[in-house]
Amino acid sequence: MTLQSFRSKGASRVRNLMAGALMASTALAGSAAWAETTITAVMHSGLRVLDPIITTAHITRNHAYMIYDVLVAVDGNFAPQPQMAEWSVSEDGKVYTFTLRDGLMFHDGTPVTMADAEASLKRWAEKDSGGQIIMDRTESLTATDDKTLVWTLTEPFAPLLDTIGKQSALPPFIMPARIAATPTDTAITEHVGSGPFKFVEAEFQPGVSVTYVKNEDYVPRDEPADNMAGGKVVHVDKVVWSTMPDASTAINALLGDEIDYIESVQVDLLPLLEGDPDVINEKREPLGYQTIGRMNFKHAPFDNVKVRQAAMMALDQQAILSALVGNPDYYEICGAIFGCGTPLADTTGSDSLTSGGDLEAAKALLAESGYDGTPIVLMAPTDVVALAAQPVVASQALRNAGFNVDMQPMDWQTLVTRRASQNAPADGGWNMFFTNWLVPEISSPLVSPMLNGRGDGAWFGWPEDEKIEELKAAFIAASSLEEQQKVAAEIQAHNMEQVLYVPVGQYALPQARRSNIVDMLPSPVPVFWNVKKEE
Amino acid sequence: MSYSAPPASAMQSVLRLFSIPSLAKLGVGPLIAAAVLVMIVIVTLLSPWLAPFDPLEMNPMNRLQGPSEEHFLGTDPFGRDIYSRVLIGGRVSLLIGIGAAVVSVLIGLVIGLIAGFFRLADTLIMRVMDSLMAIPSILLAIALVALNGPSITSVIMAITIPEIPRVVRLVRSVVLTAREEPYVEAAIALGSSMPKILFQHLMPNTMAPLIVQGTYILASAILTEAILSFLGAGVSTEIPTWGNIMAEGRQYFRVKPELILWPGLMLSMCILTINLLGDTARDLLDPRLKKRGE
Amino acid sequence: MLGYLIRRVLAIIPVMLIVAIFVFLLLRLTPGDPAAIIAGDMATPEQLERIREAMGLNQPIHTQFISWMGRLLQGDLGTSLISGTPVITMVGQRMFPTINIALLTIVIAVAIAVPMGVLAAWRHRSWVDYAVMSFSVMGFSVPVFVIGYIFILVFSITLGWLPVQGYAAPAEKGFGEFLYRGILPALTLATIYIALIARMTRASMLEVLGEDYIRTARAKGVKESRVLFRHALRNAAVPILTVIGTGFALLISGVVVTESVFNIPGIGRLTVDAILARDYPVIQAMILITSATYVVVNLIIDISYTIFDPRIRY
């Protein structure tokens, strides 16, 4: 099997990375205390949007993993495993038959059926780019009875299970059919899942606090929890996500035992935690994030490939990462668009990025391009710590190379609405911005949102690039990991030549917990099953 | 403005501030305040020459350093020199404060003169001013900056608009009293031109209270700039201001309190001395003006 | 008296109408697309257009205003663009922390400031007077958040007496817990208020202390504390009340900052978050609500003059 071999190589690497990082997930159930246990956690941002299908915001996805369940989930080796359903694949690879396991109930008391799964998958596939690719190849997707779902393809699509089992950006969460009937341009208003926690609507304060209680009716799988797969056994009665207005406040609260857990701690503040024996900080997931720069292909000057190349040449990963993270233990200079530590990693064409930037080359390219001094509108979010440093350092580098940079500070929400605008930069549009992706979100050409060359159908920036589409088709057709790696290397080279996007390196944000919070899973998505709170 | 020379009475009331007898009466307090303020102003004006580093020059490899001989106050998260930034930051903070004070006094003066003189316009203007006063000024200012973008002009406007009604009320009340004075009534009866009555007869009366009010607005504008920046709705973070330096320091308060304490100290000293001088000017110019900011 | 009351209450209507028009125009005439917020990360231009159509954003501005006012008058404050929660629910959740902290602030401020002001007036031109006056000028001059951070540094981190953040509802967690968590934010907020009230108390006391009936009382041998607190303070109450009223605006600006320093889930943070996230319906509703509160608070204070100051009659 191609995918099996694809995985096994990455697997050992991933396992090695994880080994040092965290604890084993199987532990004997501790003394069952009857006192109500609550974990109060500070997550990376406030939860405001509750519909996991209309947004790729990580906080919304994390919320969805609390209250919804998924048919298929990936384990620690990125291999799809049964979660709500087992499956079988026909000989020709065109028919997938999913069988629902017993005992699953929605939080409103109705049993889960495959009709719900069918409706949920269809709503998801309208929004998710992987889902769209599958739908292009789908003959039918039907629940044949309460327990059976048959997905018939027009041609084999090997990554189907990986796509519906992925943990980001948009996993297909299963909701009751009546809720999944909501059109995708409208947010759902009812939050009923079948997952291990229930959402407490009455205690939800958008952007401030959200409360989950244990779903007593949930039937976990028997296998031990492994990444997003395996049994979701809940050992706490209540989980409260609380938002803190600034990082110092959260740190102080953790030190004062007012909260139990911080999802991401700014590395600069780690020294404050290191002195306290009751607080543990650690890297949660091994690969971390890739931070990226994206230019707008629709408007001058970045509609000119030479100017894009010049801009990339000017950037220096080291400078950006040290301003962003500081402590080198927590960042990695990495020129691979698919992320270092992944099976497809290749660093062709990234020398200038990873070795301090090449100002002379940048100046030369810029002169050659005929750049006329048009100001570059660089959008700079000021309210998201993990995104604030990149544009500030980049604007200096670009200016040094001879660009006329108009850095416009704004809050992230404004950036999100503005990047959707195709207007001219002077007229409410933009030229460049930075964002971050979890490495699994960009580790393959099939999932990476930036590697889409369909013009207006592409991700913000809207490159029209037939070549990348051809390369992606070649990737899907590749029959072995070696072949896939070969295509991936071509994609890397093509990206660096066309500058579809600029990889600016990888970093990890450590998490911090009170020492009585044990057995947290080292998954890329922070989850609250398996974890225990000791007295 | 279209009037010629400022009338003698206004000049006199301002000059009275600096006459030897009145200064002697004051004691040392205001003199110290004035000295401190003058020093802060001189230092910020000369900051481009006094600052040892370019306040914008980044050196990410040398970030969050403690105080050293090279960097008196250490470096910030981008490796920029905090001392240079605090010095230069004062310039923009003061510029915004002075800008907001001048603009709100000028606009408020014109509207107030009109409201005080023309009975027809009065009702409408004062209704609008009452409504503007009802909107909490900080929310109005944040909304204005958030919606108009973080430029210096937009921050000045955002601070100015909520201050205007206060100036208008003050000017109007002065004008209402002054227009009953015999010499104004005489001027009206003699058919003096409207601008002449407004600017030559009525406006001089407003000078003394406006100078007092202006200093209070100056102090509160500097403070508001800091609060706006702190809440993420201030001047572009590319421009160092006291408020921006403190806003950036918020995340690092436990590891680098200098980022909040030094600009905070400069800012507080500045506002403190302006407030003290405002009180002094009020006592000198018009002992009747006891309440502040009404 | 009744006629005055009615006139005073009716005067609110034009003020609030102008506020409403102003807030509406402020948000509609500035750039920003509410539809893009609703549509999410992966919206296509057609989806955006459909949402604009459904929200009525394509209609002429006066039509939008009339329908918005219509809904407002029926008590419909709208729904958050981001979370889909009705604004009225959000305000309901977030109002009590703010009100409780504000009340605590006023109690603390009055308890500290009035004796300070009385003392300063009583010992006019002594070191007490100068100390009070210096403190009061300082209260105006230090930004609220700097005071907050200094308090946290001293009372929470160095001394470890009080928690650094958080809010406990007195109804759920008990009054003791509320005080324990609320005292630091309230004290932070109170500094500027103390400055204001102490200054005003001193000024009006100085005025009253010079009056004949105080001299008479003293001459008759009434105890000094009684002279100060019963005779003089009662008559100085009106200007002090006025200050509490006009200080309401200051309180709002303090609340906005303090809530974000101490992580209190109140309406100050709600409003700032809404403004920064361009959550238009919430911004409109919050500015209207705070303005209405300001107007009502000042109305109540105007009316209470008649109760506190026997000289004022309408």
PDB file of C-alpha atoms in Angstrom, chain A residues 48-50 53-57 126-128 170 184-185 201-208 242-246 248-249 252-253 258-259 383 411 413-414 416-417 419-420 422 456 459-460, chain C residues 32-33 36-45 47-48 50-51 82-85 90 93-94 149 152 157 162-166 181 259-263 265 269-270 273 275-278:
ATOM      1  CA  ARG A  48     -16.340  33.184  19.415  1.00  0.00           C
ATOM      2  CA  VAL A  49     -17.352  31.247  16.314  1.00  0.00           C
ATOM      3  CA  LEU A  50     -18.983  27.916  17.098  1.00  0.00           C
ATOM      4  CA  ILE A  53     -17.321  24.011   9.163  1.00  0.00           C
ATOM      5  CA  ILE A  54     -17.380  27.692   8.252  1.00  0.00           C
ATOM      6  CA  THR A  55     -14.070  28.680   9.809  1.00  0.00           C
ATOM      7  CA  THR A  56     -10.571  27.254   9.921  1.00  0.00           C
ATOM      8  CA  ALA A  57      -9.856  28.995  13.228  1.00  0.00           C
ATOM      9  CA  GLU A 126     -18.813  22.071   0.265  1.00  0.00           C
ATOM     10  CA  LYS A 127     -16.289  24.058   2.320  1.00  0.00           C
ATOM     11  CA  ASP A 128     -13.176  21.911   2.607  1.00  0.00           C
ATOM     12  CA  LEU A 170     -11.480  21.435   8.626  1.00  0.00           C
ATOM     13  CA  THR A 184     -22.720  26.740   4.473  1.00  0.00           C
ATOM     14  CA  ASP A 185     -23.080  30.507   4.308  1.00  0.00           C
ATOM     15  CA  GLU A 201     -24.831  26.873  26.289  1.00  0.00           C
ATOM     16  CA  ALA A 202     -25.955  28.866  29.328  1.00  0.00           C
ATOM     17  CA  GLU A 203     -22.394  29.406  30.496  1.00  0.00           C
ATOM     18  CA  PHE A 204     -20.944  30.362  27.116  1.00  0.00           C
ATOM     19  CA  GLN A 205     -19.572  33.888  27.036  1.00  0.00           C
ATOM     20  CA  PRO A 206     -18.167  34.561  23.570  1.00  0.00           C
ATOM     21  CA  GLY A 207     -14.506  35.445  23.746  1.00  0.00           C
ATOM     22  CA  VAL A 208     -14.388  35.075  27.524  1.00  0.00           C
ATOM     23  CA  SER A 242     -11.088  30.919  30.035  1.00  0.00           C
ATOM     24  CA  THR A 243      -9.577  33.749  28.015  1.00  0.00           C
ATOM     25  CA  MET A 244      -6.967  36.016  29.523  1.00  0.00           C
ATOM     26  CA  PRO A 245      -6.359  39.456  28.059  1.00  0.00           C
ATOM     27  CA  ASP A 246      -2.616  39.138  28.203  1.00  0.00           C
ATOM     28  CA  SER A 248       1.395  37.853  31.915  1.00  0.00           C
ATOM     29  CA  THR A 249      -2.019  37.543  33.494  1.00  0.00           C
ATOM     30  CA  ASN A 252       0.437  34.806  37.075  1.00  0.00           C
ATOM     31  CA  ALA A 253      -2.808  32.887  37.342  1.00  0.00           C
ATOM     32  CA  GLU A 258      -5.944  29.845  39.826  1.00  0.00           C
ATOM     33  CA  ILE A 259      -5.893  27.928  36.555  1.00  0.00           C
ATOM     34  CA  ASP A 383      -3.294  41.619  18.751  1.00  0.00           C
ATOM     35  CA  ASP A 411      -6.139  43.745  14.536  1.00  0.00           C
ATOM     36  CA  GLN A 413     -10.066  40.384  12.655  1.00  0.00           C
ATOM     37  CA  THR A 414      -9.559  43.342  10.332  1.00  0.00           C
ATOM     38  CA  VAL A 416      -9.100  38.541   8.049  1.00  0.00           C
ATOM     39  CA  THR A 417     -11.763  40.686   6.422  1.00  0.00           C
ATOM     40  CA  ARG A 419      -7.314  39.834   2.996  1.00  0.00           C
ATOM     41  CA  ALA A 420     -10.557  38.708   1.362  1.00  0.00           C
ATOM     42  CA  GLN A 422      -9.398  41.845  -4.171  1.00  0.00           C
ATOM     43  CA  ASP A 456     -10.043  33.388  -7.912  1.00  0.00           C
ATOM     44  CA  TRP A 459      -6.477  30.940  -1.262  1.00  0.00           C
ATOM     45  CA  PHE A 460      -6.052  34.681  -0.551  1.00  0.00           C
TER      46      PHE A 460
ATOM     47  CA  GLY C  32     -15.323  47.586   6.853  1.00  0.00           C
ATOM     48  CA  ASP C  33     -17.585  44.826   5.668  1.00  0.00           C
ATOM     49  CA  ALA C  36     -16.925  39.379   5.435  1.00  0.00           C
ATOM     50  CA  ILE C  37     -16.965  38.710   9.163  1.00  0.00           C
ATOM     51  CA  ILE C  38     -20.045  36.507   8.937  1.00  0.00           C
ATOM     52  CA  ALA C  39     -18.832  34.654   5.889  1.00  0.00           C
ATOM     53  CA  GLY C  40     -15.684  33.316   7.522  1.00  0.00           C
ATOM     54  CA  ASP C  41     -12.265  32.425   6.173  1.00  0.00           C
ATOM     55  CA  MET C  42     -13.149  30.851   2.894  1.00  0.00           C
ATOM     56  CA  ALA C  43     -15.940  32.976   1.574  1.00  0.00           C
ATOM     57  CA  THR C  44     -16.341  33.472  -2.151  1.00  0.00           C
ATOM     58  CA  PRO C  45     -17.426  36.811  -3.610  1.00  0.00           C
ATOM     59  CA  GLN C  47     -21.399  34.217  -0.852  1.00  0.00           C
ATOM     60  CA  LEU C  48     -20.459  37.676   0.393  1.00  0.00           C
ATOM     61  CA  ARG C  50     -25.719  36.896  -0.780  1.00  0.00           C
ATOM     62  CA  ILE C  51     -24.998  37.746   2.853  1.00  0.00           C
ATOM     63  CA  ILE C  82     -19.127  36.795  15.327  1.00  0.00           C
ATOM     64  CA  SER C  83     -20.759  34.495  17.827  1.00  0.00           C
ATOM     65  CA  GLY C  84     -24.386  34.727  16.730  1.00  0.00           C
ATOM     66  CA  THR C  85     -25.424  35.436  20.322  1.00  0.00           C
ATOM     67  CA  MET C  90     -24.282  39.129  26.101  1.00  0.00           C
ATOM     68  CA  GLN C  93     -24.066  38.029  31.183  1.00  0.00           C
ATOM     69  CA  ARG C  94     -21.491  40.745  31.296  1.00  0.00           C
ATOM     70  CA  TYR C 149       0.214  46.877  37.219  1.00  0.00           C
ATOM     71  CA  ILE C 152      -0.432  43.701  41.003  1.00  0.00           C
ATOM     72  CA  ILE C 157       3.306  39.199  43.323  1.00  0.00           C
ATOM     73  CA  LEU C 162      -4.463  39.123  46.706  1.00  0.00           C
ATOM     74  CA  PRO C 163      -5.080  37.207  43.467  1.00  0.00           C
ATOM     75  CA  VAL C 164      -3.769  38.668  40.239  1.00  0.00           C
ATOM     76  CA  GLN C 165      -6.902  38.309  38.169  1.00  0.00           C
ATOM     77  CA  GLY C 166     -10.406  36.999  37.965  1.00  0.00           C
ATOM     78  CA  ARG C 181     -10.952  39.265  44.003  1.00  0.00           C
ATOM     79  CA  GLU C 259     -11.294  44.862  33.115  1.00  0.00           C
ATOM     80  CA  SER C 260      -8.613  43.956  30.655  1.00  0.00           C
ATOM     81  CA  VAL C 261      -5.800  44.258  33.209  1.00  0.00           C
ATOM     82  CA  PHE C 262      -7.582  42.109  35.819  1.00  0.00           C
ATOM     83  CA  ASN C 263      -9.439  39.792  33.449  1.00  0.00           C
ATOM     84  CA  PRO C 265     -15.646  39.532  32.145  1.00  0.00           C
ATOM     85  CA  ARG C 269     -14.009  44.294  27.729  1.00  0.00           C
ATOM     86  CA  LEU C 270     -17.062  43.250  25.747  1.00  0.00           C
ATOM     87  CA  ASP C 273     -13.397  43.373  21.959  1.00  0.00           C
ATOM     88  CA  ILE C 275     -14.820  47.348  18.459  1.00  0.00           C
ATOM     89  CA  LEU C 276     -11.536  45.620  17.661  1.00  0.00           C
ATOM     90  CA  ALA C 277     -13.359  42.696  16.043  1.00  0.00           C
ATOM     91  CA  ARG C 278     -15.714  44.997  14.100  1.00  0.00           C
TER      92      ARG C 278
END
